[in-house]
Amino acid sequence: MKGVVFTEFLDFVSEALGSDVADDIIDDADVPNGGAYTAVGTYPYTEMQALVTALSRRTGKPVPDLLTLFGRHLCRRFAVRYPEFFTVQTSLFDFLESVDAYIHREVHKLYPDAELPVFRLTRYGSDAIDLDYESCRPLEALAEGMIHGAADHFRQPVAIAKLRVEHPAGPFVRFSIKHAA
Ligand code: HEM
């Protein structure tokens, strides 16, 4: 997993709960190098799991809730780090379509070792989409937070329903997203 996800995660913990808590979870998770991550490095995903599990123990909040909160934060941060991906789109649904069609492709060109999920988008009129998320990692709670973060960015509130689909070609998670009235 790319280091940018780790550095943003530790910033998220420090901002929300203080740098002491960030240090504590690094100790609890017993990750190598004392949690010294660089944004362009690549680290085992198991280290992210250990950090999130440690945060869950410290806060008493379930891992998926923490991942969704972090996803919202990460999307906000990406809008600051990579504004060009956000300014070319004027609506949430066009932006979400561009994640697979453009953004993650550009990320993959920059970092060929990035392991990116697949998103398939289907439109139902102008107010509803299905966004199917397929990944080797169970990070749908992170994806849900990022979708909410993007909805905040475009000031287009949405309602999201989530369904796990056991498909013969491989399981995926379907987000059914509607513009909220
Ligand atoms: C400017 C916008 C974005 C950038 C620059 C970006 C970049 C990245 C990068 C660098 C990773 C890490 C890959 C790795 O660990 O090897 C990643 C993973 C991920 N991205 Fe994006 N992303 C963006 C927007 C989004 C949005 C809006 C969503 C949700 C709809 C999303 C969903 C995810 C998820 C869920 C992962 C975790 C990996 C997985 O599920 O397998 N990303 N992205």
PDB file of C-alpha atoms and ligand atoms in Angstrom:
ATOM      1  CA  MET A   1       0.000   0.000   0.000  1.00  0.00           C
ATOM      2  CA  LYS A   2       1.307   3.436  -0.932  1.00  0.00           C
ATOM      3  CA  GLY A   3       2.915   5.467   1.837  1.00  0.00           C
ATOM      4  CA  VAL A   4       0.628   8.443   1.172  1.00  0.00           C
ATOM      5  CA  VAL A   5      -2.237   6.428   2.697  1.00  0.00           C
ATOM      6  CA  PHE A   6      -0.115   5.787   5.835  1.00  0.00           C
ATOM      7  CA  THR A   7       1.094   9.387   6.243  1.00  0.00           C
ATOM      8  CA  GLU A   8      -2.449  10.705   5.784  1.00  0.00           C
ATOM      9  CA  PHE A   9      -3.795   8.114   8.239  1.00  0.00           C
ATOM     10  CA  LEU A  10      -1.322   9.142  10.947  1.00  0.00           C
ATOM     11  CA  ASP A  11      -2.085  12.849  10.288  1.00  0.00           C
ATOM     12  CA  PHE A  12      -5.793  12.036  10.569  1.00  0.00           C
ATOM     13  CA  VAL A  13      -5.238  10.374  13.976  1.00  0.00           C
ATOM     14  CA  SER A  14      -3.021  13.241  15.188  1.00  0.00           C
ATOM     15  CA  GLU A  15      -5.534  15.898  14.107  1.00  0.00           C
ATOM     16  CA  ALA A  16      -8.518  14.075  15.608  1.00  0.00           C
ATOM     17  CA  LEU A  17      -6.996  12.712  18.814  1.00  0.00           C
ATOM     18  CA  GLY A  18      -3.550  14.234  19.219  1.00  0.00           C
ATOM     19  CA  SER A  19      -0.048  13.137  18.289  1.00  0.00           C
ATOM     20  CA  ASP A  20       0.256  11.118  21.538  1.00  0.00           C
ATOM     21  CA  VAL A  21      -2.487   8.781  20.350  1.00  0.00           C
ATOM     22  CA  ALA A  22      -0.772   8.458  16.948  1.00  0.00           C
ATOM     23  CA  ASP A  23       2.464   7.508  18.774  1.00  0.00           C
ATOM     24  CA  ASP A  24       0.551   5.072  21.003  1.00  0.00           C
ATOM     25  CA  ILE A  25      -1.019   3.176  18.114  1.00  0.00           C
ATOM     26  CA  ILE A  26       2.355   2.979  16.331  1.00  0.00           C
ATOM     27  CA  ASP A  27       3.711   1.356  19.531  1.00  0.00           C
ATOM     28  CA  ASP A  28       0.666  -0.930  19.928  1.00  0.00           C
ATOM     29  CA  ALA A  29       0.795  -2.044  16.290  1.00  0.00           C
ATOM     30  CA  ASP A  30       4.533  -2.681  16.633  1.00  0.00           C
ATOM     31  CA  VAL A  31       5.159  -1.643  12.992  1.00  0.00           C
ATOM     32  CA  PRO A  32       8.753  -1.606  11.701  1.00  0.00           C
ATOM     33  CA  ASN A  33      10.767   1.646  11.716  1.00  0.00           C
ATOM     34  CA  GLY A  34       8.588   3.225  14.398  1.00  0.00           C
ATOM     35  CA  GLY A  35       5.941   4.232  11.876  1.00  0.00           C
ATOM     36  CA  ALA A  36       8.323   6.388   9.784  1.00  0.00           C
ATOM     37  CA  TYR A  37       6.473   6.290   6.451  1.00  0.00           C
ATOM     38  CA  THR A  38       7.243   8.336   3.338  1.00  0.00           C
ATOM     39  CA  ALA A  39       4.458   9.325   0.943  1.00  0.00           C
ATOM     40  CA  VAL A  40       6.145   7.736  -2.102  1.00  0.00           C
ATOM     41  CA  GLY A  41       7.198   4.496  -0.357  1.00  0.00           C
ATOM     42  CA  THR A  42       5.257   1.230  -0.471  1.00  0.00           C
ATOM     43  CA  TYR A  43       4.513  -0.780   2.677  1.00  0.00           C
ATOM     44  CA  PRO A  44       2.711  -4.033   3.476  1.00  0.00           C
ATOM     45  CA  TYR A  45      -1.050  -3.658   3.813  1.00  0.00           C
ATOM     46  CA  THR A  46      -0.828  -5.753   7.020  1.00  0.00           C
ATOM     47  CA  GLU A  47       0.792  -2.690   8.669  1.00  0.00           C
ATOM     48  CA  MET A  48      -2.273  -0.571   7.864  1.00  0.00           C
ATOM     49  CA  GLN A  49      -4.497  -3.313   9.290  1.00  0.00           C
ATOM     50  CA  ALA A  50      -2.406  -3.373  12.476  1.00  0.00           C
ATOM     51  CA  LEU A  51      -2.587   0.442  12.841  1.00  0.00           C
ATOM     52  CA  VAL A  52      -6.364   0.589  12.300  1.00  0.00           C
ATOM     53  CA  THR A  53      -6.911  -2.333  14.701  1.00  0.00           C
ATOM     54  CA  ALA A  54      -4.789  -0.565  17.324  1.00  0.00           C
ATOM     55  CA  LEU A  55      -6.831   2.629  16.854  1.00  0.00           C
ATOM     56  CA  SER A  56     -10.036   0.632  17.226  1.00  0.00           C
ATOM     57  CA  ARG A  57      -8.778  -0.829  20.544  1.00  0.00           C
ATOM     58  CA  ARG A  58      -7.744   2.593  21.847  1.00  0.00           C
ATOM     59  CA  THR A  59     -10.991   4.331  20.865  1.00  0.00           C
ATOM     60  CA  GLY A  60     -13.496   1.486  21.265  1.00  0.00           C
ATOM     61  CA  LYS A  61     -14.867   2.334  17.791  1.00  0.00           C
ATOM     62  CA  PRO A  62     -15.376  -0.414  15.182  1.00  0.00           C
ATOM     63  CA  VAL A  63     -12.759  -0.648  12.404  1.00  0.00           C
ATOM     64  CA  PRO A  64     -15.276   0.065   9.564  1.00  0.00           C
ATOM     65  CA  ASP A  65     -16.469   3.279  11.290  1.00  0.00           C
ATOM     66  CA  LEU A  66     -12.863   4.459  11.613  1.00  0.00           C
ATOM     67  CA  LEU A  67     -12.111   3.636   7.969  1.00  0.00           C
ATOM     68  CA  THR A  68     -15.161   5.620   6.835  1.00  0.00           C
ATOM     69  CA  LEU A  69     -14.103   8.642   8.902  1.00  0.00           C
ATOM     70  CA  PHE A  70     -10.581   8.317   7.522  1.00  0.00           C
ATOM     71  CA  GLY A  71     -11.948   8.026   3.942  1.00  0.00           C
ATOM     72  CA  ARG A  72     -13.703  11.376   4.313  1.00  0.00           C
ATOM     73  CA  HIS A  73     -10.477  12.933   5.577  1.00  0.00           C
ATOM     74  CA  LEU A  74      -8.418  11.310   2.794  1.00  0.00           C
ATOM     75  CA  CYS A  75     -10.691  12.673   0.071  1.00  0.00           C
ATOM     76  CA  ARG A  76     -10.398  16.176   1.568  1.00  0.00           C
ATOM     77  CA  ARG A  77      -6.633  15.815   1.604  1.00  0.00           C
ATOM     78  CA  PHE A  78      -6.503  14.528  -1.976  1.00  0.00           C
ATOM     79  CA  ALA A  79      -8.470  17.634  -3.031  1.00  0.00           C
ATOM     80  CA  VAL A  80      -5.614  19.703  -1.536  1.00  0.00           C
ATOM     81  CA  ARG A  81      -2.738  17.522  -2.792  1.00  0.00           C
ATOM     82  CA  TYR A  82      -4.134  16.869  -6.267  1.00  0.00           C
ATOM     83  CA  PRO A  83      -6.566  19.746  -7.021  1.00  0.00           C
ATOM     84  CA  GLU A  84      -6.370  19.131 -10.781  1.00  0.00           C
ATOM     85  CA  PHE A  85      -8.353  15.898 -10.431  1.00  0.00           C
ATOM     86  CA  PHE A  86     -11.184  17.759  -8.746  1.00  0.00           C
ATOM     87  CA  THR A  87     -11.322  20.941 -10.820  1.00  0.00           C
ATOM     88  CA  VAL A  88     -11.827  19.187 -14.177  1.00  0.00           C
ATOM     89  CA  GLN A  89     -15.140  17.769 -12.943  1.00  0.00           C
ATOM     90  CA  THR A  90     -18.197  19.802 -12.024  1.00  0.00           C
ATOM     91  CA  SER A  91     -20.423  17.116 -10.522  1.00  0.00           C
ATOM     92  CA  LEU A  92     -20.077  14.302  -8.023  1.00  0.00           C
ATOM     93  CA  PHE A  93     -21.158  11.558 -10.424  1.00  0.00           C
ATOM     94  CA  ASP A  94     -18.776  12.741 -13.178  1.00  0.00           C
ATOM     95  CA  PHE A  95     -15.998  12.860 -10.575  1.00  0.00           C
ATOM     96  CA  LEU A  96     -16.773   9.342  -9.325  1.00  0.00           C
ATOM     97  CA  GLU A  97     -16.761   8.106 -12.930  1.00  0.00           C
ATOM     98  CA  SER A  98     -13.328   9.679 -13.402  1.00  0.00           C
ATOM     99  CA  VAL A  99     -11.798   7.781 -10.434  1.00  0.00           C
ATOM    100  CA  ASP A 100     -11.523   4.552 -12.430  1.00  0.00           C
ATOM    101  CA  ALA A 101     -11.479   6.053 -15.932  1.00  0.00           C
ATOM    102  CA  TYR A 102      -8.782   8.625 -15.202  1.00  0.00           C
ATOM    103  CA  ILE A 103      -7.524   9.303 -11.655  1.00  0.00           C
ATOM    104  CA  HIS A 104      -6.434   5.823 -10.620  1.00  0.00           C
ATOM    105  CA  ARG A 105      -4.961   5.313 -14.130  1.00  0.00           C
ATOM    106  CA  GLU A 106      -2.795   8.400 -13.630  1.00  0.00           C
ATOM    107  CA  VAL A 107      -1.871   7.169 -10.141  1.00  0.00           C
ATOM    108  CA  HIS A 108      -0.869   3.841 -11.665  1.00  0.00           C
ATOM    109  CA  LYS A 109       1.346   5.592 -14.254  1.00  0.00           C
ATOM    110  CA  LEU A 110       3.120   7.470 -11.453  1.00  0.00           C
ATOM    111  CA  TYR A 111       3.315   4.439  -9.126  1.00  0.00           C
ATOM    112  CA  PRO A 112       3.226   1.173 -11.093  1.00  0.00           C
ATOM    113  CA  ASP A 113       3.337  -0.725  -7.775  1.00  0.00           C
ATOM    114  CA  ALA A 114       0.060   0.839  -6.545  1.00  0.00           C
ATOM    115  CA  GLU A 115      -2.665  -1.763  -6.034  1.00  0.00           C
ATOM    116  CA  LEU A 116      -5.815   0.048  -7.000  1.00  0.00           C
ATOM    117  CA  PRO A 117      -9.415  -1.091  -6.774  1.00  0.00           C
ATOM    118  CA  VAL A 118     -11.773  -1.286  -9.763  1.00  0.00           C
ATOM    119  CA  PHE A 119     -14.933   0.870  -9.896  1.00  0.00           C
ATOM    120  CA  ARG A 120     -17.756   0.310 -12.398  1.00  0.00           C
ATOM    121  CA  LEU A 121     -20.385   3.010 -12.665  1.00  0.00           C
ATOM    122  CA  THR A 122     -23.917   2.632 -14.019  1.00  0.00           C
ATOM    123  CA  ARG A 123     -26.238   5.654 -14.332  1.00  0.00           C
ATOM    124  CA  TYR A 124     -29.978   5.601 -13.696  1.00  0.00           C
ATOM    125  CA  GLY A 125     -31.236   8.941 -15.000  1.00  0.00           C
ATOM    126  CA  SER A 126     -29.518  12.029 -13.608  1.00  0.00           C
ATOM    127  CA  ASP A 127     -30.094  11.387  -9.915  1.00  0.00           C
ATOM    128  CA  ALA A 128     -28.862   7.870  -9.208  1.00  0.00           C
ATOM    129  CA  ILE A 129     -25.891   5.619  -9.904  1.00  0.00           C
ATOM    130  CA  ASP A 130     -24.591   2.227  -8.894  1.00  0.00           C
ATOM    131  CA  LEU A 131     -20.873   2.211  -8.182  1.00  0.00           C
ATOM    132  CA  ASP A 132     -19.453  -1.307  -7.977  1.00  0.00           C
ATOM    133  CA  TYR A 133     -16.238  -1.605  -5.966  1.00  0.00           C
ATOM    134  CA  GLU A 134     -13.984  -4.585  -6.525  1.00  0.00           C
ATOM    135  CA  SER A 135     -10.695  -5.026  -4.720  1.00  0.00           C
ATOM    136  CA  CYS A 136      -8.387  -7.639  -3.307  1.00  0.00           C
ATOM    137  CA  ARG A 137      -8.732  -5.694  -0.031  1.00  0.00           C
ATOM    138  CA  PRO A 138     -11.860  -5.337   2.094  1.00  0.00           C
ATOM    139  CA  LEU A 139     -11.741  -1.543   2.106  1.00  0.00           C
ATOM    140  CA  GLU A 140     -15.337  -0.741   1.178  1.00  0.00           C
ATOM    141  CA  ALA A 141     -15.726   1.278   4.389  1.00  0.00           C
ATOM    142  CA  LEU A 142     -12.814   3.474   3.239  1.00  0.00           C
ATOM    143  CA  ALA A 143     -14.416   3.801  -0.205  1.00  0.00           C
ATOM    144  CA  GLU A 144     -17.726   4.824   1.396  1.00  0.00           C
ATOM    145  CA  GLY A 145     -15.979   7.567   3.361  1.00  0.00           C
ATOM    146  CA  MET A 146     -14.240   8.789   0.207  1.00  0.00           C
ATOM    147  CA  ILE A 147     -17.572   8.944  -1.634  1.00  0.00           C
ATOM    148  CA  HIS A 148     -19.011  11.039   1.226  1.00  0.00           C
ATOM    149  CA  GLY A 149     -15.895  13.237   1.142  1.00  0.00           C
ATOM    150  CA  ALA A 150     -16.356  13.783  -2.595  1.00  0.00           C
ATOM    151  CA  ALA A 151     -20.065  14.556  -2.062  1.00  0.00           C
ATOM    152  CA  ASP A 152     -19.019  17.190   0.507  1.00  0.00           C
ATOM    153  CA  HIS A 153     -16.500  18.632  -1.948  1.00  0.00           C
ATOM    154  CA  PHE A 154     -19.075  19.027  -4.737  1.00  0.00           C
ATOM    155  CA  ARG A 155     -21.743  20.112  -2.221  1.00  0.00           C
ATOM    156  CA  GLN A 156     -24.072  17.423  -3.519  1.00  0.00           C
ATOM    157  CA  PRO A 157     -25.477  15.492  -0.544  1.00  0.00           C
ATOM    158  CA  VAL A 158     -26.214  11.837  -1.228  1.00  0.00           C
ATOM    159  CA  ALA A 159     -27.817   8.796   0.342  1.00  0.00           C
ATOM    160  CA  ILE A 160     -25.721   5.636  -0.027  1.00  0.00           C
ATOM    161  CA  ALA A 161     -26.942   2.030   0.254  1.00  0.00           C
ATOM    162  CA  LYS A 162     -24.347  -0.757   0.300  1.00  0.00           C
ATOM    163  CA  LEU A 163     -24.791  -4.345  -0.863  1.00  0.00           C
ATOM    164  CA  ARG A 164     -22.269  -7.173  -1.020  1.00  0.00           C
ATOM    165  CA  VAL A 165     -22.720  -9.118  -4.261  1.00  0.00           C
ATOM    166  CA  GLU A 166     -21.416 -12.691  -4.506  1.00  0.00           C
ATOM    167  CA  HIS A 167     -20.798 -12.862  -8.260  1.00  0.00           C
ATOM    168  CA  PRO A 168     -19.367 -15.978  -9.997  1.00  0.00           C
ATOM    169  CA  ALA A 169     -16.624 -13.760 -11.470  1.00  0.00           C
ATOM    170  CA  GLY A 170     -15.707 -12.536  -7.972  1.00  0.00           C
ATOM    171  CA  PRO A 171     -17.429 -10.719  -5.112  1.00  0.00           C
ATOM    172  CA  PHE A 172     -17.872  -6.952  -5.177  1.00  0.00           C
ATOM    173  CA  VAL A 173     -19.631  -4.263  -3.169  1.00  0.00           C
ATOM    174  CA  ARG A 174     -22.370  -2.221  -4.843  1.00  0.00           C
ATOM    175  CA  PHE A 175     -22.889   1.344  -3.652  1.00  0.00           C
ATOM    176  CA  SER A 176     -26.297   2.616  -4.764  1.00  0.00           C
ATOM    177  CA  ILE A 177     -25.983   6.385  -4.594  1.00  0.00           C
ATOM    178  CA  LYS A 178     -28.831   8.889  -4.913  1.00  0.00           C
ATOM    179  CA  HIS A 179     -28.857  12.655  -4.724  1.00  0.00           C
ATOM    180  CA  ALA A 180     -30.531  13.510  -1.433  1.00  0.00           C
ATOM    181  CA  ALA A 181     -33.515  15.858  -1.770  1.00  0.00           C
TER     182      ALA A 181
HETATM  183  C1  HEM B   1      -7.642  12.711  -6.376  1.00  0.00           C
HETATM  184  C2  HEM B   1      -8.303  11.648  -6.062  1.00  0.00           C
HETATM  185  C3  HEM B   1      -7.659  10.316  -5.757  1.00  0.00           C
HETATM  186  C4  HEM B   1      -6.337   9.942  -5.753  1.00  0.00           C
HETATM  187  C5  HEM B   1      -5.114  10.780  -6.065  1.00  0.00           C
HETATM  188  C6  HEM B   1      -6.297   8.542  -5.351  1.00  0.00           C
HETATM  189  C7  HEM B   1      -5.149   7.814  -5.161  1.00  0.00           C
HETATM  190  C8  HEM B   1      -5.059   6.597  -4.540  1.00  0.00           C
HETATM  191  C9  HEM B   1      -3.842   5.945  -4.076  1.00  0.00           C
HETATM  192  C10 HEM B   1      -2.426   6.511  -4.210  1.00  0.00           C
HETATM  193  C11 HEM B   1      -4.187   4.787  -3.488  1.00  0.00           C
HETATM  194  C12 HEM B   1      -3.239   3.756  -2.819  1.00  0.00           C
HETATM  195  C13 HEM B   1      -2.933   2.601  -3.717  1.00  0.00           C
HETATM  196  C14 HEM B   1      -2.050   1.583  -2.995  1.00  0.00           C
HETATM  197  O1  HEM B   1      -2.199   1.457  -1.815  1.00  0.00           O
HETATM  198  O2  HEM B   1      -1.179   0.918  -3.598  1.00  0.00           O
HETATM  199  C15 HEM B   1      -5.638   4.695  -3.576  1.00  0.00           C
HETATM  200  C16 HEM B   1      -6.363   3.651  -3.081  1.00  0.00           C
HETATM  201  C17 HEM B   1      -7.727   3.636  -2.993  1.00  0.00           C
HETATM  202  N1  HEM B   1      -8.594   4.540  -3.600  1.00  0.00           N
HETATM  203 FE1  HEM B   1      -8.103   6.228  -4.585  1.00  0.00          FE
HETATM  204  N2  HEM B   1      -7.569   8.095  -5.156  1.00  0.00           N
HETATM  205  C18 HEM B   1      -8.420   9.151  -5.385  1.00  0.00           C
HETATM  206  C19 HEM B   1      -9.786   9.167  -5.288  1.00  0.00           C
HETATM  207  C20 HEM B   1     -10.532   8.110  -4.827  1.00  0.00           C
HETATM  208  C21 HEM B   1     -11.976   8.140  -4.615  1.00  0.00           C
HETATM  209  C22 HEM B   1     -12.898   9.352  -4.816  1.00  0.00           C
HETATM  210  C23 HEM B   1     -12.330   6.911  -4.172  1.00  0.00           C
HETATM  211  C24 HEM B   1     -13.708   6.402  -3.826  1.00  0.00           C
HETATM  212  C25 HEM B   1     -14.698   6.439  -4.663  1.00  0.00           C
HETATM  213  C26 HEM B   1     -11.109   6.110  -4.071  1.00  0.00           C
HETATM  214  C27 HEM B   1     -11.038   4.834  -3.588  1.00  0.00           C
HETATM  215  C28 HEM B   1      -9.877   4.179  -3.224  1.00  0.00           C
HETATM  216  C29 HEM B   1      -9.838   2.992  -2.370  1.00  0.00           C
HETATM  217  C30 HEM B   1     -11.030   2.299  -1.730  1.00  0.00           C
HETATM  218  C31 HEM B   1      -8.473   2.654  -2.235  1.00  0.00           C
HETATM  219  C32 HEM B   1      -7.846   1.513  -1.363  1.00  0.00           C
HETATM  220  C33 HEM B   1      -7.300   0.382  -2.163  1.00  0.00           C
HETATM  221  C34 HEM B   1      -8.293  -0.755  -2.371  1.00  0.00           C
HETATM  222  O3  HEM B   1      -9.494  -0.598  -2.095  1.00  0.00           O
HETATM  223  O4  HEM B   1      -7.894  -1.837  -2.846  1.00  0.00           O
HETATM  224  N3  HEM B   1     -10.046   6.869  -4.503  1.00  0.00           N
HETATM  225  N4  HEM B   1      -6.140   5.789  -4.227  1.00  0.00           N
END
